């Protein structure tokens, strides 16, 4: 009879011994922030550490220059992947020096840390421990390209945690489409020969008016928000070219597909009214909504409580954004958990004020607990085949067909 509790105790001891190295990962990334698709230092640093711990590295994974896969094999068994993120945000103030206000330094330290701890327990299970380095979460959403390149086809379970304002096992993210619209008309002197002009700025404005009317008739979870990125050259010239960018979001992909069609129709309607032409295309990857699996949430809850984390948000958050992990969750059972820092100041991820907390002693405390809980959940799954079978069954019933 395998004593799972004993193995978990052992994993906590191993994690304690690795504490300073794990904190070093968070600290290095925090002090060397890089924007999405430019995370070269981060990838070099993380893959060097994982290699030192016996992981085999694949660089340029899925043809993304700042993606990687690190694998530690302990024979035939379940394959568990920890997703590392390491891109920073553009930053604040006049110089906009990039900064980790979303705490991706913490994510990378947590997911690499969990994989390293598990690799030290190889005598106790059969299976594969993987770290997938997923670039540019804040911009293009590298995981979408990786899903399309079948990077998750051999993975049985994906784990990741993120800092947020609550402890949350029922995280929700909205599906999103990011569409750019370019209207073309004909320029003319706006005062001398306005009758010769075809006004591309009118088209953009009429598109916004159409969307504003549409907003009354969409579900309350949906969001449509856009900006005009090009509005013309001079007031005395009828604009012959304009451009607007929109984010369109909804709680599920099916509804969003329909809503995006309606937004596109607003643009087409504007061309009929103005005599312009429109070209539209995606300017960033589309994300799916996150698929939650109750059986995995229950397991993670048990493992978080075992390390002293409780007080979980009931029923999930009321407001949320979008993330490329949504796409991963539609092709592979995924447990994405949010953990809160115990801080007095009211501030949230992406805010300048939050920067000072993501590499703090408090962040480290939660980092070690997140690793222990992810490792504990992995041990449960590696040592209990029925558990993974049930999770997969639930996933197959709930995933987007
Ligand atoms: Zn973010
Ligand atoms: Zn983030």
XYZ file of C-alpha atoms and ligand atoms in Angstrom:
403
model
C 0.000 0.000 0.000
C 1.525 3.347 -1.035
C 1.507 5.938 1.688
C 0.595 9.077 -0.270
C 0.682 11.287 2.809
C 4.274 10.239 3.535
C 5.320 11.051 -0.036
C 3.671 14.469 0.241
C 5.514 15.093 3.532
C 8.739 14.208 1.744
C 7.849 16.627 -1.101
C 7.352 19.447 1.416
C 10.812 18.740 2.843
C 12.352 18.812 -0.633
C 10.587 22.088 -1.409
C 11.889 23.592 1.825
C 15.443 22.646 0.841
C 15.009 24.289 -2.577
C 13.461 27.495 -1.231
C 16.300 29.886 -1.939
C 16.834 28.573 -5.483
C 13.107 28.938 -6.225
C 13.002 32.473 -4.792
C 16.042 33.191 -6.956
C 13.974 32.406 -10.071
C 11.280 34.901 -9.071
C 13.916 37.481 -8.171
C 15.907 37.130 -11.410
C 12.834 37.488 -13.620
C 11.533 40.380 -11.544
C 14.843 42.224 -11.962
C 15.123 41.394 -15.689
C 11.634 42.100 -17.031
C 11.134 41.478 -20.746
C 8.134 42.102 -22.972
C 6.232 39.329 -24.747
C 8.137 37.450 -27.495
C 11.373 39.064 -26.262
C 11.830 36.963 -23.114
C 15.294 35.693 -24.117
C 16.996 36.185 -20.737
C 14.094 34.497 -18.961
C 14.186 31.458 -21.239
C 17.991 31.133 -20.976
C 17.800 31.375 -17.176
C 14.900 28.939 -16.713
C 16.164 26.305 -19.148
C 19.654 26.442 -17.569
C 18.206 25.678 -14.125
C 15.906 22.936 -15.409
C 18.817 21.364 -17.304
C 20.919 21.388 -14.121
C 18.127 19.420 -12.458
C 18.173 16.768 -15.194
C 15.436 18.001 -17.519
C 15.822 17.585 -21.299
C 15.255 20.869 -23.060
C 13.677 21.651 -26.420
C 14.298 25.281 -27.401
C 12.213 27.281 -29.899
C 9.314 24.998 -29.054
C 6.474 25.155 -31.631
C 8.647 27.540 -33.680
C 8.287 30.280 -31.061
C 11.690 31.768 -30.279
C 10.912 32.290 -26.587
C 8.995 29.065 -25.949
C 10.547 25.881 -24.554
C 9.701 22.410 -23.334
C 11.626 20.785 -20.485
C 10.995 17.109 -19.815
C 11.879 14.784 -16.953
C 10.892 11.188 -17.599
C 10.349 8.544 -14.920
C 8.973 5.818 -17.200
C 5.535 5.141 -18.598
C 2.758 6.928 -16.756
C 0.741 10.140 -16.677
C 2.279 13.257 -18.237
C 1.854 16.376 -16.130
C 2.741 19.815 -17.515
C 3.392 22.993 -15.572
C 2.990 26.135 -17.656
C 5.565 28.855 -17.035
C 4.833 32.438 -18.086
C 7.546 35.092 -17.996
C 6.513 38.127 -20.048
C 6.303 41.524 -18.364
C 3.991 44.502 -18.960
C 5.089 47.689 -20.760
C 5.509 49.529 -17.463
C 4.606 52.905 -16.048
C 5.756 56.499 -16.011
C 7.316 58.483 -18.836
C 9.976 55.868 -19.673
C 7.662 52.879 -19.420
C 10.349 50.470 -18.272
C 8.781 46.975 -18.427
C 7.668 45.544 -15.097
C 6.153 42.347 -13.702
C 2.920 43.914 -12.437
C 1.081 40.726 -13.456
C 3.489 38.604 -11.379
C 4.644 36.305 -14.171
C 8.003 36.103 -12.348
C 6.012 34.361 -9.584
C 4.284 32.010 -12.050
C 7.568 30.901 -13.617
C 9.176 30.301 -10.199
C 6.126 28.328 -9.050
C 5.728 26.101 -12.074
C 9.459 25.402 -12.537
C 9.757 24.890 -8.762
C 6.921 22.342 -8.707
C 8.426 20.398 -11.611
C 11.867 20.330 -9.963
C 10.428 19.115 -6.625
C 8.527 16.310 -8.392
C 11.642 15.254 -10.292
C 13.335 14.565 -6.923
C 10.562 12.083 -6.077
C 11.139 9.910 -9.143
C 11.505 6.721 -7.073
C 7.859 7.014 -6.069
C 6.014 7.133 -9.406
C 6.045 6.469 -13.125
C 5.284 9.309 -15.480
C 6.620 12.442 -17.133
C 7.063 15.863 -15.583
C 7.091 18.688 -18.106
C 7.577 22.436 -17.936
C 6.219 24.240 -20.971
C 7.543 27.770 -21.315
C 4.679 29.761 -22.815
C 5.655 33.220 -24.079
C 3.781 36.471 -24.576
C 0.637 35.848 -22.506
C 0.000 39.587 -22.343
C 0.244 40.189 -26.085
C -0.177 37.548 -28.777
C -1.057 34.732 -26.365
C 1.662 32.228 -27.265
C -0.345 29.290 -25.884
C -2.793 29.640 -28.775
C -0.008 28.964 -31.307
C 1.177 26.098 -29.112
C -2.305 24.538 -28.995
C -2.480 24.844 -32.784
C 0.933 23.145 -33.019
C -0.439 20.216 -30.933
C 1.904 20.942 -28.010
C -0.636 19.582 -25.525
C -1.595 16.390 -27.348
C 0.602 14.170 -25.164
C -0.231 15.965 -21.894
C -2.702 14.461 -19.407
C -2.946 17.389 -17.038
C -1.918 21.062 -16.974
C -1.290 23.040 -13.785
C -0.706 26.744 -13.231
C -1.310 29.367 -10.553
C -1.580 33.148 -10.789
C -1.597 35.907 -8.183
C -4.934 37.685 -7.838
C -7.049 39.478 -5.251
C -8.754 36.299 -3.925
C -8.026 32.638 -3.438
C -10.062 31.253 -6.295
C -10.505 27.715 -7.602
C -13.391 28.576 -9.930
C -11.523 31.010 -12.163
C -13.355 32.268 -15.194
C -11.923 33.904 -18.268
C -13.840 35.301 -21.216
C -13.436 34.100 -24.771
C -12.081 36.969 -26.874
C -11.726 37.962 -30.528
C -9.438 40.873 -31.444
C -10.421 42.353 -34.811
C -8.918 45.228 -36.765
C -11.149 47.066 -39.285
C -9.689 49.177 -42.082
C -12.019 51.393 -44.107
C -11.019 52.795 -47.488
C -12.756 55.734 -49.169
C -11.681 58.539 -51.505
C -9.964 61.748 -50.459
C -11.124 65.170 -51.621
C -10.839 68.771 -50.447
C -13.315 68.845 -47.583
C -14.518 72.386 -48.393
C -13.895 72.876 -52.137
C -14.988 69.423 -53.446
C -16.647 67.462 -50.609
C -19.045 65.866 -53.100
C -16.056 64.029 -54.623
C -15.058 62.448 -51.305
C -15.942 59.044 -49.822
C -15.486 59.465 -46.084
C -13.707 56.602 -44.316
C -14.006 58.380 -40.944
C -17.793 58.452 -41.270
C -17.653 54.691 -41.776
C -15.748 54.154 -38.510
C -18.130 56.431 -36.618
C -21.179 54.666 -38.046
C -19.653 51.338 -37.104
C -19.300 52.548 -33.496
C -22.927 53.784 -33.611
C -24.091 50.367 -34.831
C -22.163 48.616 -32.062
C -23.601 51.000 -29.459
C -27.093 49.991 -30.622
C -26.121 46.313 -30.596
C -24.973 46.584 -26.956
C -28.559 46.762 -25.699
C -29.240 43.326 -27.123
C -26.291 41.275 -25.935
C -25.944 39.117 -22.815
C -24.553 40.817 -19.721
C -21.293 38.796 -19.796
C -20.375 40.107 -23.259
C -18.052 43.080 -23.794
C -17.314 45.081 -26.953
C -14.643 47.749 -26.628
C -12.754 49.495 -29.374
C -10.511 52.412 -30.290
C -9.871 54.381 -33.469
C -6.212 53.820 -34.284
C -6.200 55.991 -37.402
C -8.726 58.737 -38.092
C -7.375 60.770 -41.012
C -4.591 63.199 -41.907
C -6.082 66.695 -41.881
C -9.486 68.256 -41.232
C -9.529 69.846 -44.682
C -9.131 66.511 -46.452
C -11.873 63.888 -46.540
C -10.212 60.857 -44.870
C -9.673 58.076 -47.402
C -8.347 55.599 -44.838
C -9.260 54.866 -41.217
C -8.656 52.014 -38.816
C -10.295 50.792 -35.600
C -9.386 47.930 -33.298
C -11.920 46.001 -31.231
C -11.869 43.438 -28.461
C -15.070 41.392 -28.423
C -15.601 39.081 -25.435
C -18.166 36.674 -24.009
C -18.390 33.902 -21.422
C -18.371 31.171 -24.040
C -16.980 30.664 -27.525
C -20.283 29.679 -29.182
C -21.954 32.943 -28.171
C -18.844 34.945 -29.038
C -18.640 33.526 -32.570
C -22.147 34.808 -33.178
C -21.480 38.179 -31.554
C -18.311 38.744 -33.583
C -20.347 38.166 -36.761
C -22.758 40.905 -35.626
C -19.880 43.327 -34.992
C -18.523 42.582 -38.468
C -22.003 43.269 -39.851
C -21.911 46.714 -38.176
C -18.748 47.414 -40.196
C -20.314 46.116 -43.411
C -23.420 48.226 -42.770
C -21.225 51.287 -42.374
C -19.681 50.649 -45.793
C -23.149 50.548 -47.405
C -24.033 53.858 -45.786
C -20.808 55.562 -46.845
C -19.747 53.840 -50.058
C -16.458 52.797 -48.466
C -14.845 49.384 -48.445
C -13.745 47.479 -45.360
C -11.009 44.967 -44.748
C -10.990 43.154 -41.397
C -8.645 40.664 -39.775
C -7.547 39.359 -36.378
C -4.677 41.417 -34.983
C -4.071 39.166 -31.956
C -4.922 35.537 -31.256
C -8.476 34.648 -30.256
C -8.797 33.096 -26.800
C -11.322 30.538 -25.618
C -13.025 30.689 -22.245
C -11.464 28.649 -19.439
C -12.928 25.194 -18.907
C -13.190 24.338 -15.212
C -13.297 20.769 -13.969
C -15.002 20.344 -10.553
C -13.121 17.113 -9.780
C -9.762 18.879 -10.273
C -10.901 21.876 -8.236
C -11.822 19.546 -5.358
C -8.401 17.907 -5.494
C -6.529 21.216 -5.600
C -8.655 22.574 -2.730
C -7.665 19.611 -0.560
C -3.972 20.130 -1.366
C -4.114 23.890 -0.739
C -5.883 23.372 2.586
C -3.153 20.905 3.536
C -0.603 23.751 3.344
C -2.786 26.266 5.172
C -4.576 28.049 2.341
C -8.334 28.370 2.652
C -10.924 31.138 2.452
C -11.764 30.490 -1.196
C -14.026 32.777 -3.161
C -17.508 31.235 -3.326
C -18.991 30.956 -6.820
C -15.998 32.542 -8.559
C -15.343 36.169 -9.456
C -17.912 38.535 -10.898
C -15.573 40.338 -13.297
C -12.738 38.929 -15.351
C -10.551 39.294 -18.405
C -9.276 36.787 -20.944
C -6.224 34.532 -21.105
C -4.626 32.136 -23.558
C -4.796 29.359 -20.945
C -8.478 29.193 -21.949
C -7.397 27.562 -25.243
C -5.230 25.045 -23.376
C -8.148 24.149 -21.081
C -10.264 23.232 -24.134
C -7.761 20.606 -25.335
C -6.339 19.256 -22.060
C -7.639 18.988 -18.453
C -6.364 22.188 -16.800
C -6.266 23.383 -13.211
C -5.728 27.133 -13.098
C -5.816 28.576 -9.595
C -5.605 32.144 -8.314
C -3.962 32.933 -4.984
C -4.233 36.161 -3.012
C -1.417 37.976 -1.235
C -2.098 39.062 2.310
C -1.605 42.820 1.836
C -3.401 45.824 3.340
C -3.270 48.078 0.296
C -6.160 47.715 -2.141
C -4.503 47.170 -5.510
C -4.685 44.610 -8.278
C -2.500 42.914 -10.883
C -1.499 45.201 -13.796
C -1.437 48.233 -11.468
C 1.831 50.024 -10.732
C 1.132 49.756 -6.989
C 1.018 45.943 -7.256
C 4.593 45.730 -8.573
C 6.185 46.009 -5.147
C 4.336 42.910 -3.887
C 5.010 40.298 -6.598
C 8.583 39.557 -5.458
C 8.077 40.248 -1.747
C 8.435 37.971 1.307
C 4.644 37.576 1.256
C 4.769 36.552 -2.417
C 7.481 34.009 -1.546
C 5.341 32.574 1.252
C 2.466 32.018 -1.209
C 4.918 30.789 -3.837
C 6.116 27.936 -1.612
C 2.544 27.031 -0.674
C 1.470 27.086 -4.335
C 4.330 24.732 -5.234
C 3.496 22.332 -2.390
C -0.176 22.279 -3.433
C 0.626 21.729 -7.141
C 3.078 18.961 -6.217
C 0.518 17.412 -3.819
C -2.149 17.422 -6.542
C 0.324 15.837 -8.983
C 1.250 13.120 -6.467
C -2.444 12.273 -6.000
C -2.866 11.912 -9.752
C 0.398 10.058 -10.411
C -0.348 7.502 -7.719
C -4.071 7.048 -8.240
C -4.942 6.093 -11.863
C -8.704 6.165 -11.181
C -8.489 9.853 -10.338
C -7.031 10.771 -13.746
C -9.564 8.535 -15.486
C -12.435 10.380 -13.765
C -10.925 13.799 -14.558
C -10.560 12.842 -18.232
C -14.117 11.598 -18.376
C -15.375 14.856 -16.905
C -13.204 16.808 -19.349
C -14.549 14.869 -22.340
C -18.119 15.575 -21.242
C -17.569 19.309 -20.692
C -15.142 20.380 -23.421
C -16.270 22.303 -26.479
C -17.363 19.793 -29.090
Zn -1.737 40.113 -17.000
Zn -0.891 37.376 -15.859
